[in-house]
Tab-separated table of C-alpha atoms in Angstrom:
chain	number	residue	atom	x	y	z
Q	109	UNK	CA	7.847	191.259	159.512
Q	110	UNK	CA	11.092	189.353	160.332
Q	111	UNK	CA	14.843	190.284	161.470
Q	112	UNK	CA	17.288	190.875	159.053
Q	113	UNK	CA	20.709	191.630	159.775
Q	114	UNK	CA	23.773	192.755	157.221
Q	115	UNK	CA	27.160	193.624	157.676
Q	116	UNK	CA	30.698	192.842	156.887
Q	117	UNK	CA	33.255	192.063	159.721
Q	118	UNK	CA	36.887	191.305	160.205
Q	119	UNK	CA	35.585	187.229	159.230
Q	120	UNK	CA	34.339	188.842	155.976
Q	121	UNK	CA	36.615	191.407	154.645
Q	122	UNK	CA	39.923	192.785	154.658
Q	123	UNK	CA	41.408	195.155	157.611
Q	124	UNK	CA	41.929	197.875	154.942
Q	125	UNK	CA	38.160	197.627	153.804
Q	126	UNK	CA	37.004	197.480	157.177
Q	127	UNK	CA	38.895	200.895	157.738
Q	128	UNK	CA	37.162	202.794	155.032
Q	129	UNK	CA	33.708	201.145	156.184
Q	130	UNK	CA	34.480	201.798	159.965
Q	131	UNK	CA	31.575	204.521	161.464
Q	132	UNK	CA	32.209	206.789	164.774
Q	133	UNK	CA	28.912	206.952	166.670
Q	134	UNK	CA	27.879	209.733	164.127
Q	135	UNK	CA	28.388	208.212	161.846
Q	136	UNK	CA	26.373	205.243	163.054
Q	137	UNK	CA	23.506	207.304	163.862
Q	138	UNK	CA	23.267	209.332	160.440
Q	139	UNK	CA	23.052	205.518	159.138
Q	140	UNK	CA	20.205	204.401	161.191
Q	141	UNK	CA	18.616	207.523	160.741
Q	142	UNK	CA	18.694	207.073	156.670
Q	143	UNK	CA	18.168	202.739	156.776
Q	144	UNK	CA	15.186	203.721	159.472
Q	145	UNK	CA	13.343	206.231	156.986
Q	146	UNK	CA	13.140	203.519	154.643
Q	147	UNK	CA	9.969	202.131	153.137
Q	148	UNK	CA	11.015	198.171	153.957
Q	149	UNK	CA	12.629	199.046	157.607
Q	150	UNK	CA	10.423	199.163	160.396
Q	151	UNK	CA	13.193	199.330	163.058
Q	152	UNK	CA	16.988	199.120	162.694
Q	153	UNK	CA	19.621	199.376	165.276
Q	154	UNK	CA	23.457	199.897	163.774
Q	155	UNK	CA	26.631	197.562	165.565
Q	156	UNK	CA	29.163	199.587	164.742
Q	157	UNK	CA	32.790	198.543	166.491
Q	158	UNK	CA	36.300	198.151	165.636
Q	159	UNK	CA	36.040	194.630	163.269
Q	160	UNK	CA	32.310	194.840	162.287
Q	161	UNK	CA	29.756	196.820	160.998
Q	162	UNK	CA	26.341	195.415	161.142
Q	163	UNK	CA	22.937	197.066	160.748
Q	164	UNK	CA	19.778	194.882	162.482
Q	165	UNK	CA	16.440	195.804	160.726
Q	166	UNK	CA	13.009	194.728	161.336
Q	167	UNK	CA	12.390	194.024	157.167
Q	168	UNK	CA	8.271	194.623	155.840
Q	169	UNK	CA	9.712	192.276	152.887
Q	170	UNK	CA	13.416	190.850	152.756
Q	171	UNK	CA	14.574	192.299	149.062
Q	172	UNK	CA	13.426	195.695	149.776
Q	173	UNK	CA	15.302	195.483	153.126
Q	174	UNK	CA	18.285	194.134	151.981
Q	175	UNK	CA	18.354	196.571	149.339
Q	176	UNK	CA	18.066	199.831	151.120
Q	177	UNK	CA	20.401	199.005	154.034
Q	178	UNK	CA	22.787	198.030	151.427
Q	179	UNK	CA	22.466	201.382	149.566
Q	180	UNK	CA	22.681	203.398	152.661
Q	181	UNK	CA	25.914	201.739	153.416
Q	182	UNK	CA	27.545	201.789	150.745
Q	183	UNK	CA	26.698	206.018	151.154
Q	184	UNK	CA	27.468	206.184	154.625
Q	185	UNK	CA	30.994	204.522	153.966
Q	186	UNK	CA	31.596	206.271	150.494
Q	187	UNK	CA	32.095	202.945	149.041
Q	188	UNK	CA	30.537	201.355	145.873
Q	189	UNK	CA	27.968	198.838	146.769
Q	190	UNK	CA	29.639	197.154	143.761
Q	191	UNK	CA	33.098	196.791	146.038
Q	192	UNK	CA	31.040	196.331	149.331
Q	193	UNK	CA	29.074	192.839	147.770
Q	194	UNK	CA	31.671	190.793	147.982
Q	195	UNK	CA	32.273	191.285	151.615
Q	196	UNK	CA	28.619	191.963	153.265
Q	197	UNK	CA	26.782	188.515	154.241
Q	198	UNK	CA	23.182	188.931	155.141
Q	199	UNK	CA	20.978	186.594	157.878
Q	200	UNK	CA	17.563	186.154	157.816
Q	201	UNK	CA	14.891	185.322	160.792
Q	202	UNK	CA	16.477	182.013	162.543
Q	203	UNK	CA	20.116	182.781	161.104
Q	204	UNK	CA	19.899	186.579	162.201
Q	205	UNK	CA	19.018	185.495	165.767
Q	206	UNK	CA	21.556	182.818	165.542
Q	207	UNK	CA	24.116	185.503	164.607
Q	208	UNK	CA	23.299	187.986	167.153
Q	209	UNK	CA	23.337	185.151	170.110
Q	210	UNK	CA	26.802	183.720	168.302
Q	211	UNK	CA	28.246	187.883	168.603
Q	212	UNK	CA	27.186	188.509	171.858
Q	213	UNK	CA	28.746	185.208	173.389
Q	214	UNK	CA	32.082	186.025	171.782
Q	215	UNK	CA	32.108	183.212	169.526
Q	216	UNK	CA	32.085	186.092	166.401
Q	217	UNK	CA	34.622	188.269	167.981
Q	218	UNK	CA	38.558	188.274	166.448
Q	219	UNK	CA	39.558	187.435	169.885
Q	220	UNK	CA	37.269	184.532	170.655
Q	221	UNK	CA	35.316	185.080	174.225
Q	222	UNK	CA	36.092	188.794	174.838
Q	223	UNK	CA	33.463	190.358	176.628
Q	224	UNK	CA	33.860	193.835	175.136
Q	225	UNK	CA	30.962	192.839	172.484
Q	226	UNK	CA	28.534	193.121	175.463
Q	227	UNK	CA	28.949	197.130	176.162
Q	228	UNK	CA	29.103	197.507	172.557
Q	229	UNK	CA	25.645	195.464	172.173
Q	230	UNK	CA	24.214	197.716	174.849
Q	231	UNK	CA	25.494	200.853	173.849
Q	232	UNK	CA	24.239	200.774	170.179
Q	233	UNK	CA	20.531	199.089	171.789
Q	234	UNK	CA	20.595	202.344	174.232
Q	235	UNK	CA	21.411	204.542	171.232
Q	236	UNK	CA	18.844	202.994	168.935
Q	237	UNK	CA	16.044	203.320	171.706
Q	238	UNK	CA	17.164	207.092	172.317
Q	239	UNK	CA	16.398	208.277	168.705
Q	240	UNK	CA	13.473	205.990	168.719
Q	241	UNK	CA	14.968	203.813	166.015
Q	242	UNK	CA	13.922	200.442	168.281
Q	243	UNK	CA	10.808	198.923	168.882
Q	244	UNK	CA	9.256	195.996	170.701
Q	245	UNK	CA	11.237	193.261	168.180
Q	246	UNK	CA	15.002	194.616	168.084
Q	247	UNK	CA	14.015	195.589	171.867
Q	248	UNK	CA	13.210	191.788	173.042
Q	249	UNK	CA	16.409	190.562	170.680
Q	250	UNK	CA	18.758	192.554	171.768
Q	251	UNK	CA	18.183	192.433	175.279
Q	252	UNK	CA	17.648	188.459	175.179
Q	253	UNK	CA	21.411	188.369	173.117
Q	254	UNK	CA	22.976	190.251	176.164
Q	255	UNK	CA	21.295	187.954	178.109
Q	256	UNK	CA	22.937	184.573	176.491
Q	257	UNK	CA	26.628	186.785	175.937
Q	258	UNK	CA	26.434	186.859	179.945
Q	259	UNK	CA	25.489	183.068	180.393
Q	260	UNK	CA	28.042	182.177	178.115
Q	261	UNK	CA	31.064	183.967	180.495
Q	262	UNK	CA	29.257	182.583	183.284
Q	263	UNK	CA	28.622	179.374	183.111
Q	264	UNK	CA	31.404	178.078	180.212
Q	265	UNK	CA	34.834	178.168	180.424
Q	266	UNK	CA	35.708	180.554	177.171
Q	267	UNK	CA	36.808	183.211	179.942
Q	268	UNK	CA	39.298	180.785	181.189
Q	269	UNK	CA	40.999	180.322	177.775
Q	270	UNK	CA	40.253	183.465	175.906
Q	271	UNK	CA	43.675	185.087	174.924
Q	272	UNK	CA	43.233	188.560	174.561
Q	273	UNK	CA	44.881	190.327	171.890
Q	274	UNK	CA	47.685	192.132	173.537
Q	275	UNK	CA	48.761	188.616	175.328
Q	276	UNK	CA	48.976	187.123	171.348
Q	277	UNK	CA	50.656	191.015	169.799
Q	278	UNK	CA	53.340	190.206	173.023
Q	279	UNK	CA	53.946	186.585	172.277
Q	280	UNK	CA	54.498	187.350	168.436
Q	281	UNK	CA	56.707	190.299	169.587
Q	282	UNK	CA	58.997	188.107	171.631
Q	283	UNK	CA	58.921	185.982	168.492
Q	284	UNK	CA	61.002	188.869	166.780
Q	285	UNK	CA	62.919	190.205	169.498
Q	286	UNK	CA	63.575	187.568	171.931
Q	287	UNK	CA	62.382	188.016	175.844
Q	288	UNK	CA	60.658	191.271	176.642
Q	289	UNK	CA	61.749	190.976	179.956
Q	290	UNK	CA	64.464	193.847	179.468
Q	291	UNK	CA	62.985	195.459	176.703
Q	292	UNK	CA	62.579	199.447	176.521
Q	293	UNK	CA	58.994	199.363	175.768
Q	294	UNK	CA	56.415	202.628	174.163
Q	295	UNK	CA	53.021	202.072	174.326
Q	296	UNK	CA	50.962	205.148	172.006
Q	297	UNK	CA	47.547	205.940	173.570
Q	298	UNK	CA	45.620	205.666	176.991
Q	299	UNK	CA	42.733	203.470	176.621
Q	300	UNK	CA	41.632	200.345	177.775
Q	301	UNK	CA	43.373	198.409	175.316
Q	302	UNK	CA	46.467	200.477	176.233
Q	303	UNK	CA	45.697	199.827	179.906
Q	304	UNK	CA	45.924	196.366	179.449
Q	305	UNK	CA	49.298	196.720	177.463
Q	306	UNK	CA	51.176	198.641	179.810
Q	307	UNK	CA	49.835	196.235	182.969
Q	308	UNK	CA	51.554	193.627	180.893
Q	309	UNK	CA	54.409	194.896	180.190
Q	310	UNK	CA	54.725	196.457	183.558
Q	311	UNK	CA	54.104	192.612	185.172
Q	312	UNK	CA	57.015	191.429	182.853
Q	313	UNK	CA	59.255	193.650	183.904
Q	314	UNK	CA	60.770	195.817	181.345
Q	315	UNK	CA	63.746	197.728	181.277
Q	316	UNK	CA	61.818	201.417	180.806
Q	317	UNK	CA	58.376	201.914	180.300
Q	318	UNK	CA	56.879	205.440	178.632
Q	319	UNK	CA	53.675	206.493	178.081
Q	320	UNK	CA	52.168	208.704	175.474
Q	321	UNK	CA	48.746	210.073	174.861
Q	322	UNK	CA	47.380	213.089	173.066
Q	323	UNK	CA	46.304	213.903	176.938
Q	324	UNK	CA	48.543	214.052	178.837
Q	325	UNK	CA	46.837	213.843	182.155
Q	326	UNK	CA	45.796	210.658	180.841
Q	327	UNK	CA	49.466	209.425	179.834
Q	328	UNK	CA	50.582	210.559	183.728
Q	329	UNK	CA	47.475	208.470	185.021
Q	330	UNK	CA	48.438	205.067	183.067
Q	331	UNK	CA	52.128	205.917	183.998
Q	332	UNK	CA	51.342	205.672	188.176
Q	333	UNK	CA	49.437	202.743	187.785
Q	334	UNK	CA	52.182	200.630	185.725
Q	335	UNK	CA	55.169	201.941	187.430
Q	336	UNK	CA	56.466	203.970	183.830
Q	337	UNK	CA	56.864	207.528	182.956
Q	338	UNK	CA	54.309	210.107	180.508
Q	339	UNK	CA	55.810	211.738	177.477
Q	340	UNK	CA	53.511	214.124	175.773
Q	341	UNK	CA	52.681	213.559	172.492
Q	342	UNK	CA	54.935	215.649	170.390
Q	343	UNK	CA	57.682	213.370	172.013
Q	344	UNK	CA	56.695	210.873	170.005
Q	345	UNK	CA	59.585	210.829	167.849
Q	346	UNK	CA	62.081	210.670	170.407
Q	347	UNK	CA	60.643	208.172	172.684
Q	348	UNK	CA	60.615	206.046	169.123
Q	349	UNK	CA	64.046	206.529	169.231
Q	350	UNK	CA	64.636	204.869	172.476
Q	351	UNK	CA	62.566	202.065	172.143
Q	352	UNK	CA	62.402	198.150	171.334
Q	353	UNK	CA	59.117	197.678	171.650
Q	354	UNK	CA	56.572	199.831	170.651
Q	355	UNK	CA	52.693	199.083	171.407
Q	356	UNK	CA	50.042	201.618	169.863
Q	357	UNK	CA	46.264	201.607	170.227
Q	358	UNK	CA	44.616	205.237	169.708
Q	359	UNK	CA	41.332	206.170	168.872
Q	360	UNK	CA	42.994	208.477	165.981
Q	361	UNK	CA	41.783	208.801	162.553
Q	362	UNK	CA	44.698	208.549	160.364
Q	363	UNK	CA	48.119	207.286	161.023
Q	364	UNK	CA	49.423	207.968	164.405
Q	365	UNK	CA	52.967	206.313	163.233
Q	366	UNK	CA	54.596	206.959	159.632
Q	367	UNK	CA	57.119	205.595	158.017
Q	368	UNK	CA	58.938	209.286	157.821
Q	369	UNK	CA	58.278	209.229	161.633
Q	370	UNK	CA	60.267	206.040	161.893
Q	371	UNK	CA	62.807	206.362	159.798
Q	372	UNK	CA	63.613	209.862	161.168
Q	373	UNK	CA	63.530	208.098	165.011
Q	374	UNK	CA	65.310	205.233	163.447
Q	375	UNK	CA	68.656	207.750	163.006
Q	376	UNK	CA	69.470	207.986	166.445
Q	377	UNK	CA	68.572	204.979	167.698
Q	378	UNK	CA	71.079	201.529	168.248
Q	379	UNK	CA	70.069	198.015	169.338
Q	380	UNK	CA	68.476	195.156	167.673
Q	381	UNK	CA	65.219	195.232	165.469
Q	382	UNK	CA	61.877	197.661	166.312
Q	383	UNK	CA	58.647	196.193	166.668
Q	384	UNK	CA	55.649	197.371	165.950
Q	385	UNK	CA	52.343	195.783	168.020
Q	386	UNK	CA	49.911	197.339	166.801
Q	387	UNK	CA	46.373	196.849	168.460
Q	388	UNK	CA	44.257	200.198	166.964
Q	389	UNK	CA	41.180	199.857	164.066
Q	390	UNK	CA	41.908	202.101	161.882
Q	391	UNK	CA	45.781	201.376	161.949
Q	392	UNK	CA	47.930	203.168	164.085
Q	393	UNK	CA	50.838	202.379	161.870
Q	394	UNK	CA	51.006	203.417	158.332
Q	395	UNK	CA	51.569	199.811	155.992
Q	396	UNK	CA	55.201	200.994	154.589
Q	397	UNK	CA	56.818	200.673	157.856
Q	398	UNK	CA	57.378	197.445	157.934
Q	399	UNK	CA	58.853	198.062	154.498
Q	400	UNK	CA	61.940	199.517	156.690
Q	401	UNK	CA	64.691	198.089	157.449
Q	402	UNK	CA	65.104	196.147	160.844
Q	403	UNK	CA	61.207	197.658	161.720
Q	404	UNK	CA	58.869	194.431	162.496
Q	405	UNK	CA	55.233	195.241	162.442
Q	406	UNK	CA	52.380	193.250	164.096
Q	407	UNK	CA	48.697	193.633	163.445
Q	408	UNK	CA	45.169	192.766	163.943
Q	409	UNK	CA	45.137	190.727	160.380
Q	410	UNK	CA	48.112	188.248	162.030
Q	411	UNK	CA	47.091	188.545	165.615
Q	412	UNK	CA	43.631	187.421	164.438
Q	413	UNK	CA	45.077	184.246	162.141
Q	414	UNK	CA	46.707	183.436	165.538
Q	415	UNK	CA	43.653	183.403	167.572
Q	416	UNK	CA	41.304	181.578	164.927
Q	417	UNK	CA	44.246	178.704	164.795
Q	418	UNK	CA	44.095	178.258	168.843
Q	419	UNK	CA	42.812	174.756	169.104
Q	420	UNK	CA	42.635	175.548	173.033
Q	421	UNK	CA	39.220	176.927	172.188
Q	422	UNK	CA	37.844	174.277	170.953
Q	423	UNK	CA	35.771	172.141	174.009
Q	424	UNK	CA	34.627	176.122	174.977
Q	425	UNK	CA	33.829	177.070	172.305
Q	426	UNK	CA	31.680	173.758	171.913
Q	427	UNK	CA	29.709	174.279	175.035
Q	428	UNK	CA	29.228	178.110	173.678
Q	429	UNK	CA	27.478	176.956	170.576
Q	430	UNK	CA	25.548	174.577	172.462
Q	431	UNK	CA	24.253	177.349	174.354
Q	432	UNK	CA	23.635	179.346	171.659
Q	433	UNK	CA	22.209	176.743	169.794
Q	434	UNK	CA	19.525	175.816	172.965
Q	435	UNK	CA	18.781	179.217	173.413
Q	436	UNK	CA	18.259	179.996	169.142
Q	437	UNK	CA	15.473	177.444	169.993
Q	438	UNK	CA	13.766	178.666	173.036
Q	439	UNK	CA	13.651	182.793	171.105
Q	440	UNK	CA	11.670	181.017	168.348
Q	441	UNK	CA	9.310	179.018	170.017
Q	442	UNK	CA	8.794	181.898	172.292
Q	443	UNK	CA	8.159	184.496	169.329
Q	444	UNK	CA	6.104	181.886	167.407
Q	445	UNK	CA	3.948	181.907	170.491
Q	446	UNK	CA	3.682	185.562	170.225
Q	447	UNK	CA	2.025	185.141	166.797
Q	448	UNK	CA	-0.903	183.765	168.418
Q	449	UNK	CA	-0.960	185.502	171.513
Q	450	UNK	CA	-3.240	188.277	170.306
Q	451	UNK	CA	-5.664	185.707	169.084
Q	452	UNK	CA	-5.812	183.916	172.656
Q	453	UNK	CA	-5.759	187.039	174.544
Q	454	UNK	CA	-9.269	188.715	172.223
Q	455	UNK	CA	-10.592	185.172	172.519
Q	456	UNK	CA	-9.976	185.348	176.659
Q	457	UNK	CA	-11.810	188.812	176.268
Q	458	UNK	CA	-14.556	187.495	173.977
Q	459	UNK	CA	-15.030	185.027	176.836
Q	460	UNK	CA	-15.163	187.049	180.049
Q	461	UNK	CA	-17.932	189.578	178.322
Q	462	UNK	CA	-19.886	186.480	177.849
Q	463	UNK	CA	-19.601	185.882	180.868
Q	464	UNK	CA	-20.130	189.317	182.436
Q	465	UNK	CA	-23.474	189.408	179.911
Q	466	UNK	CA	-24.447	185.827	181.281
Q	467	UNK	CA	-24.466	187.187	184.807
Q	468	UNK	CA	-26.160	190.356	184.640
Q	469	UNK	CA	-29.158	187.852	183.250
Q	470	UNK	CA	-28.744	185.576	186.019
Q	471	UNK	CA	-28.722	188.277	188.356
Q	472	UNK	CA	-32.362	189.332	187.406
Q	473	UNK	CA	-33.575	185.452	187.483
Q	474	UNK	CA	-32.071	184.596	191.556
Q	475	UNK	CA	-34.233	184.529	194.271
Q	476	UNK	CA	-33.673	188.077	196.098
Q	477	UNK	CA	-33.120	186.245	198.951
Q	478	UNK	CA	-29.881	184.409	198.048
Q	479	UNK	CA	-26.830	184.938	200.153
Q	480	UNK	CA	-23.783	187.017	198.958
Q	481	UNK	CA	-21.544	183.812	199.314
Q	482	UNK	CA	-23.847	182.189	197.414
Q	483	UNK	CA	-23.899	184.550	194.074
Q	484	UNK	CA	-19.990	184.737	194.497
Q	485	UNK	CA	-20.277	180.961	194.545
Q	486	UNK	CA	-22.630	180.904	191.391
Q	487	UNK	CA	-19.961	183.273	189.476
Q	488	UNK	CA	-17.039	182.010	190.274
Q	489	UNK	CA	-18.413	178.345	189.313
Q	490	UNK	CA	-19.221	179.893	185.870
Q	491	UNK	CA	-15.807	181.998	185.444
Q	492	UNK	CA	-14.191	178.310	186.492
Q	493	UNK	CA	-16.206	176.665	183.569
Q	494	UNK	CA	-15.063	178.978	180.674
Q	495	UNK	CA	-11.951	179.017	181.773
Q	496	UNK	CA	-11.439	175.285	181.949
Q	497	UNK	CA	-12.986	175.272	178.668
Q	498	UNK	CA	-10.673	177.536	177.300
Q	499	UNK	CA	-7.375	176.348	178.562
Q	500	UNK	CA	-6.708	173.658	176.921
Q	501	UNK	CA	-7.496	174.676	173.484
Q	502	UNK	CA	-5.210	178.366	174.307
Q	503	UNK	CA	-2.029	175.715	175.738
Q	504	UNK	CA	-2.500	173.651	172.760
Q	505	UNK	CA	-2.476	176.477	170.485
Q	506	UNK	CA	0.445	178.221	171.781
Q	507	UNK	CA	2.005	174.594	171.415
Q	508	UNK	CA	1.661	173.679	168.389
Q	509	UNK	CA	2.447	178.052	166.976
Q	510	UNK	CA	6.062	176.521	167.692
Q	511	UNK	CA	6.212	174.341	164.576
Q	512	UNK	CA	6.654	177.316	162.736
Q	513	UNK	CA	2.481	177.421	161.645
Q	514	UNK	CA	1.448	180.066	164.216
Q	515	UNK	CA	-0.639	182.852	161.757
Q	516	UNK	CA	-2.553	179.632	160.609
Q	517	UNK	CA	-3.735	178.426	164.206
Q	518	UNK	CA	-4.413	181.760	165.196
Q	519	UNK	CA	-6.820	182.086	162.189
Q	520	UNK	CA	-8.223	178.947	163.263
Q	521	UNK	CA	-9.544	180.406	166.244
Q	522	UNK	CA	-10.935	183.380	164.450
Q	523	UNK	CA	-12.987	181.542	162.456
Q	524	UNK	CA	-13.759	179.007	164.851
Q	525	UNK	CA	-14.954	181.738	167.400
Q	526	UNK	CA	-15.906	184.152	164.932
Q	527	UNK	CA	-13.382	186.715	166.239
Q	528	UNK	CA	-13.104	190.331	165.003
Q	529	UNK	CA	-9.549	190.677	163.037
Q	530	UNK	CA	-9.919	194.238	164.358
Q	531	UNK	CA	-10.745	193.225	167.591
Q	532	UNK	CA	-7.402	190.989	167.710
Q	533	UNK	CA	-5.352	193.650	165.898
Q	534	UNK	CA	-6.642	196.108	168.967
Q	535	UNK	CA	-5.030	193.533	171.990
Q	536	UNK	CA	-2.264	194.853	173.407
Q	537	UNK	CA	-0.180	191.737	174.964
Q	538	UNK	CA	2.534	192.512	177.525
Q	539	UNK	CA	6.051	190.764	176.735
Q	540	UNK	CA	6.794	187.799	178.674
Q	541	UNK	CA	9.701	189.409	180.629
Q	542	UNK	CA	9.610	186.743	182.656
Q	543	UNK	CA	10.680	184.194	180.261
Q	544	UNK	CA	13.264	186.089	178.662
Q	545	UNK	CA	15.049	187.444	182.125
């Protein structure tokens, strides 16, 4: 059995394909459900976020796999498989653990080195283990890729550099409209990424600064914190109307921001061009509104050219793949030792009732007169002997199971100590937390 990952990501396909494909957490969990129950799937856990969907599957064979997960996709989404092809890319054992490292480090994200991936990561691992969906494999992985995603922030300087995506949305905006520093500025929506907008903006210093959220409790809340003022959301219009700037991220379905909405805003409103930032997957903002006149429109697709171009990256983004790169290596020489773990573990077994036989002989043959210290001696003398024996042949074994040859070493010891397959098959090993904390 091996990993398998495939998906289709804002590196892969285009922001209005990504929209139809884009899963809520239902969504996500009616498509684990369906790839799980598969014939080929053994464990699957489903990344679904705001520029990716990716589903993770422990494959019994690679075609069948690839084949079902595709198929349930291409369902879940309501999209031909024929129009999905194009865009999905699929990774396979080393790649997929590659990939997973590569996306929880940052390196995969449109903003390169946001940390956001890492909740996301966890959240769809926690959801995946709640319905049962993950076992020991996608377990180990996923919890070793949150592991390297923190040691990249921590000990590389992609924090230092990483330009988020309201910071680029901004700079393009001031592009358009010249300094923000007096602009009337909207933002649409209370989230994080909304947070972060009106902290911004509220740091710059604009002219006016309104909030407005579906909840307005929420709008008030962001207001007090960034020194602006809540609308609710039927205001939308007019606070449209009185604005230079406007910045939308919702979690809506649908757009939040129409072209009729504009236009009819547009009539009462004077000053120099209206710009559009916006930060939401699936658009806020409908695509003919920046067929109006005087209406500028940023989004992800441009903010995300931006980023990619950065050259600042570069040296971080270096040491990032290094680390990914060192720690791609240490997963597979750690699972290759796992193939013949079982194997050294039945053979340690094998041993010790050997052992435990051997003794209860001896026990019968001693002089009744022997000392306790002196049978402890006599054991632990023969318990030292196997063992000595046996380590160097169990090191070298779990050695040389790196090169990639594991299942064939492991058989070697079968034969050569005439283990039971069922025996082997019957060892329960305990993961190596140690080496993967």
């Amino acid at each position: 059995m091996s990993v398998v990952v495939l998906g289709l990501s804002h590196r892969s396909a285009p922001i209005a394909l990504l929209e139809a494909v884009t899963l809520g957490p239902a969504g996500a969990a009616a498509l684990a459900t369906v790839v799980n129950a598969g014939e080929n799937v053994d464990e699957v856990v489903v990344l679904a976020t705001c520029n990716r969907v990716e589903i993770y599957a422990v494959a019994t064979t690679f075609h069948g796999a690839v084949t079902e997960i595709g198929d349930a996709l291409s369902a879940a989404s309501g999209i031909p498989l024929d129009e999905l092809r194009e865009h999905l890319y699929v990774h396979y054992e080393d790649r997929a653990i590659s990939h997973i490292f590569s996306v929880a480090s940052g390196l995969d994200s449109m903003a390169i080195g946001e940390g956001q991936v890492l909740g996301q990561l966890r959240a769809a691992l926690l959801l995946a283990q709640k319905r049962g969906h993950a076992g020991a494999t996608l377990n180990t992985l996923f919890q070793q890729a949150l592991r390297v995603g923190k040691r990249a922030h921590s000990e590389t300087g992609i924090d230092t550099v990483s330009v988020s995506m309201v910071e680029v949305g901004l700079r393009h905006a001031a592009e358009v409209g010249g300094s923000l520093a007096d602009a009337r500025v909207l933002v649409v929506g209370a989230g994080s990424m909304s947070s972060l907008a009106a902290s911004t903006i509220s740091k710059l210093g604009s002219a006016d600064l309104v909030i407005i959220n579906r909840t307005l409790a929420k709008a008030e809340h962001l207001a007090a914190a960034s020194g602006g003022r809540a609308l609710p959301l039927p205001d939308l219009e007019l606070a449209m109307s009185q604005a230079d700037l406007i910045i939308s991220c919702t979690g809506a379905v649908g757009h939040v921001i129409t072209a009729a909405k504009v236009a009819a805003a547009a009539a009462s409103r004077s000053g120099g061009p209206q710009i559009f930032v916006d930060l939401a997957f699936p658009r806020d903002v409908a695509p003919d509104v920046a067929e109006l006149p005087g209406v500028h429109v940023v989004g992800l697709a441009q903010i995300g050219e931006t980023l990619a171009a950065d050259d600042r990256f570069s040296p971080h983004v270096k040491a990032v793949q290094d680390l990914v790169a060192e720690e791609v290596a240490g997963y597979l020489t750690y699972c290759r030792a796992q193939e013949v773990a079982p194997t050294v573990t039945a053979l340690r077994h094998r041993a010790a009732d050997v052992v435990a036989s051997e003794l209860s002989r001896l026990e019968q043959r001693l002089p009744e007169g022997l000392s306790k210290n002196a049978r402890a001696e006599i054991q632990l003398t023969l318990h030292r002997v196997v063992e000595k024996l046996l380590h160097t042949p169990t090191v070298r074994v779990k050695e040389l199971a790196g090169d990639g040859h594991g299942g064939d070493y492991a058989l070697a010891l079968r034969e050569l100590f005439d283990l039971d397959p069922h025996d082997v098959a019957a060892v329960s090993v305990p993961p190596e937390t140690g080496a993967l904390a």
